[in-house]
CSV table of C-alpha atoms and ligand atoms in Angstrom, one decimal:
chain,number,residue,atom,x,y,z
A,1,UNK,CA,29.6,-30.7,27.3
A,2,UNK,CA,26.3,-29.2,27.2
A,3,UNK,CA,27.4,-26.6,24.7
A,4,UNK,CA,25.5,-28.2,21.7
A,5,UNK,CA,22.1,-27.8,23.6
A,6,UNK,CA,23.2,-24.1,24.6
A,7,UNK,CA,24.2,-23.4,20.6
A,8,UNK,CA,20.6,-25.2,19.4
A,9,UNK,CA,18.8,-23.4,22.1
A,10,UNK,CA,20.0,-19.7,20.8
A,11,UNK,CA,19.6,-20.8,17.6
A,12,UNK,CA,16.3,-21.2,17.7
A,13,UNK,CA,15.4,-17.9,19.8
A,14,UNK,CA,17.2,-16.4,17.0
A,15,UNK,CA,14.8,-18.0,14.6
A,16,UNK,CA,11.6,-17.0,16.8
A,17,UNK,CA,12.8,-13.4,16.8
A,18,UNK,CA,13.8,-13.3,12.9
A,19,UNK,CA,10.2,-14.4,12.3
A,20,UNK,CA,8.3,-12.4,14.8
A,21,UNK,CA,10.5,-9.3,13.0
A,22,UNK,CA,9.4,-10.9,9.8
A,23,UNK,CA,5.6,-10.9,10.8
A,24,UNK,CA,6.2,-7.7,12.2
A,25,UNK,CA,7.8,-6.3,8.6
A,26,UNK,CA,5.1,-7.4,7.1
A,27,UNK,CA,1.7,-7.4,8.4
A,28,UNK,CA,-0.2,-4.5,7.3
A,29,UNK,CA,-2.6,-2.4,9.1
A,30,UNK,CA,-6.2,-3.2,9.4
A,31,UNK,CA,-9.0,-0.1,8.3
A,32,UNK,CA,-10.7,1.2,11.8
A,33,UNK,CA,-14.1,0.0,12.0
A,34,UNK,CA,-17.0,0.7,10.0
A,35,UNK,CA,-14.9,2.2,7.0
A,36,UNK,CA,-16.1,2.5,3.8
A,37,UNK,CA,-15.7,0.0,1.2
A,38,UNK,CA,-13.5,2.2,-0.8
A,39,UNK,CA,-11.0,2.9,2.9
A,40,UNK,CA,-11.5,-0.8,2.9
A,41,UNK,CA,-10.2,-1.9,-0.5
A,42,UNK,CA,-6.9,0.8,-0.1
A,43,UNK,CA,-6.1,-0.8,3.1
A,44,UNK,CA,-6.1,-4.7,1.4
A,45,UNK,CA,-4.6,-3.2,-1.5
A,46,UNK,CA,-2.3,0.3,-1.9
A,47,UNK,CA,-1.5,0.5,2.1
A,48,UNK,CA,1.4,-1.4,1.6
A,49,UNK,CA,3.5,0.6,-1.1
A,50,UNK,CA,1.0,4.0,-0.5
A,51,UNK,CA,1.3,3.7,3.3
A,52,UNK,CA,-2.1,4.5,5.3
A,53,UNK,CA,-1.8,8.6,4.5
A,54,UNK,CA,-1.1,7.6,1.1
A,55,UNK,CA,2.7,9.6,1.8
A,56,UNK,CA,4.2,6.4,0.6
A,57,UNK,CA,5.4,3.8,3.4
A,58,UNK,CA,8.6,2.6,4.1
A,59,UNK,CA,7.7,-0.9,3.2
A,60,UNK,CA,7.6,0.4,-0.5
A,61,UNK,CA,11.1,2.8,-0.1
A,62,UNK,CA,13.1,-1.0,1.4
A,63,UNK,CA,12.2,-2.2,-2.0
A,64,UNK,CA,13.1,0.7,-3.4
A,65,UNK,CA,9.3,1.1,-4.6
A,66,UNK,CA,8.7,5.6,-4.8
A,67,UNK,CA,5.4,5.7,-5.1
A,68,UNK,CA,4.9,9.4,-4.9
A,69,UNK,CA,2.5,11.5,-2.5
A,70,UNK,CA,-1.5,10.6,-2.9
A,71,UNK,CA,-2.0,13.3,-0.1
A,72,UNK,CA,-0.2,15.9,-2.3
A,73,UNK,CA,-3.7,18.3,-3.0
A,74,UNK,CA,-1.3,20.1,-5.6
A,75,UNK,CA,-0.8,17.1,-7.4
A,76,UNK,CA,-3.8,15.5,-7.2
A,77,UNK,CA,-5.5,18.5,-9.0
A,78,UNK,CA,-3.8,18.0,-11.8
A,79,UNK,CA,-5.0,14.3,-12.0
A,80,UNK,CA,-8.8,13.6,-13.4
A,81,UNK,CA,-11.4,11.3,-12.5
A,82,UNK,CA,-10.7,9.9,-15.4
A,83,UNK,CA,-6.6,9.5,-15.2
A,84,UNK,CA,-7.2,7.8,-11.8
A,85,UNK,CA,-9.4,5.0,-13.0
A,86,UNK,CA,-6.9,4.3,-15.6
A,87,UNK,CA,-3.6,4.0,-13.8
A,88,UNK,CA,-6.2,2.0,-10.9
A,89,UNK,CA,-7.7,-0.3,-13.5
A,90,UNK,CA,-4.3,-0.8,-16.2
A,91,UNK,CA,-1.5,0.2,-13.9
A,92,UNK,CA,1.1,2.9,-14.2
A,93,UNK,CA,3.3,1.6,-16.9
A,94,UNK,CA,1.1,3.2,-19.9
A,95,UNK,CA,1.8,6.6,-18.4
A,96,UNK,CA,5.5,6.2,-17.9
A,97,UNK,CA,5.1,5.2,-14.1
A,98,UNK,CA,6.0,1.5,-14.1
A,99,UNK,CA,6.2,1.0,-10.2
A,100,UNK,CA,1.9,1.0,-10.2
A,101,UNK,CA,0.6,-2.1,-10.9
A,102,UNK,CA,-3.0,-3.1,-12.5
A,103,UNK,CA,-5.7,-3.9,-10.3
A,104,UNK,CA,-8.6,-4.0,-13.3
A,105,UNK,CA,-8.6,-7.9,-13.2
A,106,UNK,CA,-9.0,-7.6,-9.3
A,107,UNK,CA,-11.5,-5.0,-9.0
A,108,UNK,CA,-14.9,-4.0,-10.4
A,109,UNK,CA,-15.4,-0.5,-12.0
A,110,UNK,CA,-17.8,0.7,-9.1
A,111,UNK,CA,-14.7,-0.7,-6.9
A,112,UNK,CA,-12.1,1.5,-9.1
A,113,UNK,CA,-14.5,3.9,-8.6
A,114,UNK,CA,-14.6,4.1,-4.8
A,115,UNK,CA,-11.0,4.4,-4.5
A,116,UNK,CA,-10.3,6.7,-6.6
A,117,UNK,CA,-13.0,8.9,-4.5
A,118,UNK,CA,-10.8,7.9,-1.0
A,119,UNK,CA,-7.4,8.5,-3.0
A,120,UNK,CA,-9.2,12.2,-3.7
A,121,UNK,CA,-10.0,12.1,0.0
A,122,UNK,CA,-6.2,11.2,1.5
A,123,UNK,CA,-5.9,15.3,0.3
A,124,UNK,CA,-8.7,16.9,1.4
A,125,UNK,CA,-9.1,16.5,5.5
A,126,UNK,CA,-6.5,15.2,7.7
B,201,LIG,C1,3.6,-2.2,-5.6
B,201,LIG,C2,3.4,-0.9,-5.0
B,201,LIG,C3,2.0,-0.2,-5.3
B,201,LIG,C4,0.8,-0.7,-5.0
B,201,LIG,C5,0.4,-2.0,-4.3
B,201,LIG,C6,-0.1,0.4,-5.4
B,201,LIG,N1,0.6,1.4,-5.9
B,201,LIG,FE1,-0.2,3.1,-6.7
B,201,LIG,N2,1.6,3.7,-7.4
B,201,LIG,C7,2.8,3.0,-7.1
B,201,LIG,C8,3.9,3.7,-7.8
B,201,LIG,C9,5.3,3.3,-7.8
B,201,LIG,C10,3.3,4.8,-8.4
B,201,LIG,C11,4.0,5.8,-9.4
B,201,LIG,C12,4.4,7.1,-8.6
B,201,LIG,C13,5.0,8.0,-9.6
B,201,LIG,O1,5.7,7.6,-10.5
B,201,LIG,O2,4.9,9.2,-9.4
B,201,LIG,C14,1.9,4.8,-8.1
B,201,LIG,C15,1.0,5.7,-8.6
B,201,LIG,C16,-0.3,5.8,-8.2
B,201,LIG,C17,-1.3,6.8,-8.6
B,201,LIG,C18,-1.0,8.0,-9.5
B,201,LIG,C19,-0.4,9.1,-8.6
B,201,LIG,C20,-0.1,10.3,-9.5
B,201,LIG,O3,0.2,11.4,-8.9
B,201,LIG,O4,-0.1,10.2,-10.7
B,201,LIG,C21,-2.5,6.5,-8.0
B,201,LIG,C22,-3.8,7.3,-8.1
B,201,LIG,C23,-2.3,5.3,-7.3
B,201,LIG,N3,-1.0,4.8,-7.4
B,201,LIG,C24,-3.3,4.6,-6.6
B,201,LIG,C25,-3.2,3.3,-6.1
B,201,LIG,C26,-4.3,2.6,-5.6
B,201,LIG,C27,-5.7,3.1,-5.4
B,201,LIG,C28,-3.8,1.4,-5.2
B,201,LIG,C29,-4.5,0.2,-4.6
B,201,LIG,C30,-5.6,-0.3,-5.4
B,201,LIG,C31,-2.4,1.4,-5.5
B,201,LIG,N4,-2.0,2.6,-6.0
B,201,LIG,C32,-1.5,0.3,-5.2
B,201,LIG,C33,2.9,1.8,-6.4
B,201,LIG,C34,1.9,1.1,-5.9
């Protein structure tokens, strides 16, 4: 008799915990406090497929999103200043890496310019 209420009552638990799991999934981490503006702008906007040691986070691997190793210090050598504002500012597809998208309508050049200096950082230290 009172199995409708039980069945309605589960069901929504189950919905509470599918969207606590969802807001779980995908909130992103917040920069610790009185980061720079370029730490700042890489946690708003590359934390989520770059993951906060710029290894690549598993958000980006579910969507089957590889966005290589910004911490790699062999790899980044190879990059120039120059290469890293580009793929920032237009996005990976003009070099062959379509999975980067363009943040040059989002961001400033002194902005560009910042993160490519914290992107050279994620090798360095740490
Ligand atoms: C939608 C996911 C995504 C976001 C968001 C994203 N990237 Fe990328 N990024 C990629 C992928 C995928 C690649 C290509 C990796 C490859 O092919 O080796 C890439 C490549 C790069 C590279 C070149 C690495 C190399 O070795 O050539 C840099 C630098 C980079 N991203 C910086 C950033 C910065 C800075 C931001 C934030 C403004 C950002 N990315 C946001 C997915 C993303």
């Amino acid at each position: 008799m009172r199995r409708p209420l039980i069945v309605l009552v589960l069901a929504i638990a189950a919905i509470g915990v599918f969207a606590a799991g969802l807001a779980a999934l995908l909130d992103t981490p917040r920069p610790p406090r009185g980061a720079s503006r370029g730490e700042r702008l890489f946690y708003a906007l590359c934390v989520t497929c770059h993951g906060v040691d710029g290894r690549g986070s598993w958000r980006a691997s579910l969507f089957l999103i590889r966005p290589g190793n910004l911490a790699d210090a062999a790899r980044l050598d190879q990059r120039s200043d120059q290469y890293l504002v580009d793929i920032i500012k237009n996005g990976g597809a003009p070099f062959g890496r379509p999975g980067m998208p363009a943040f040059g309508a989002a961001l400033s050049e002194e902005e560009i310019r910042e993160l490519v200096a914290y992107v050279r950082g994620l090798s360095r230290a740490r």
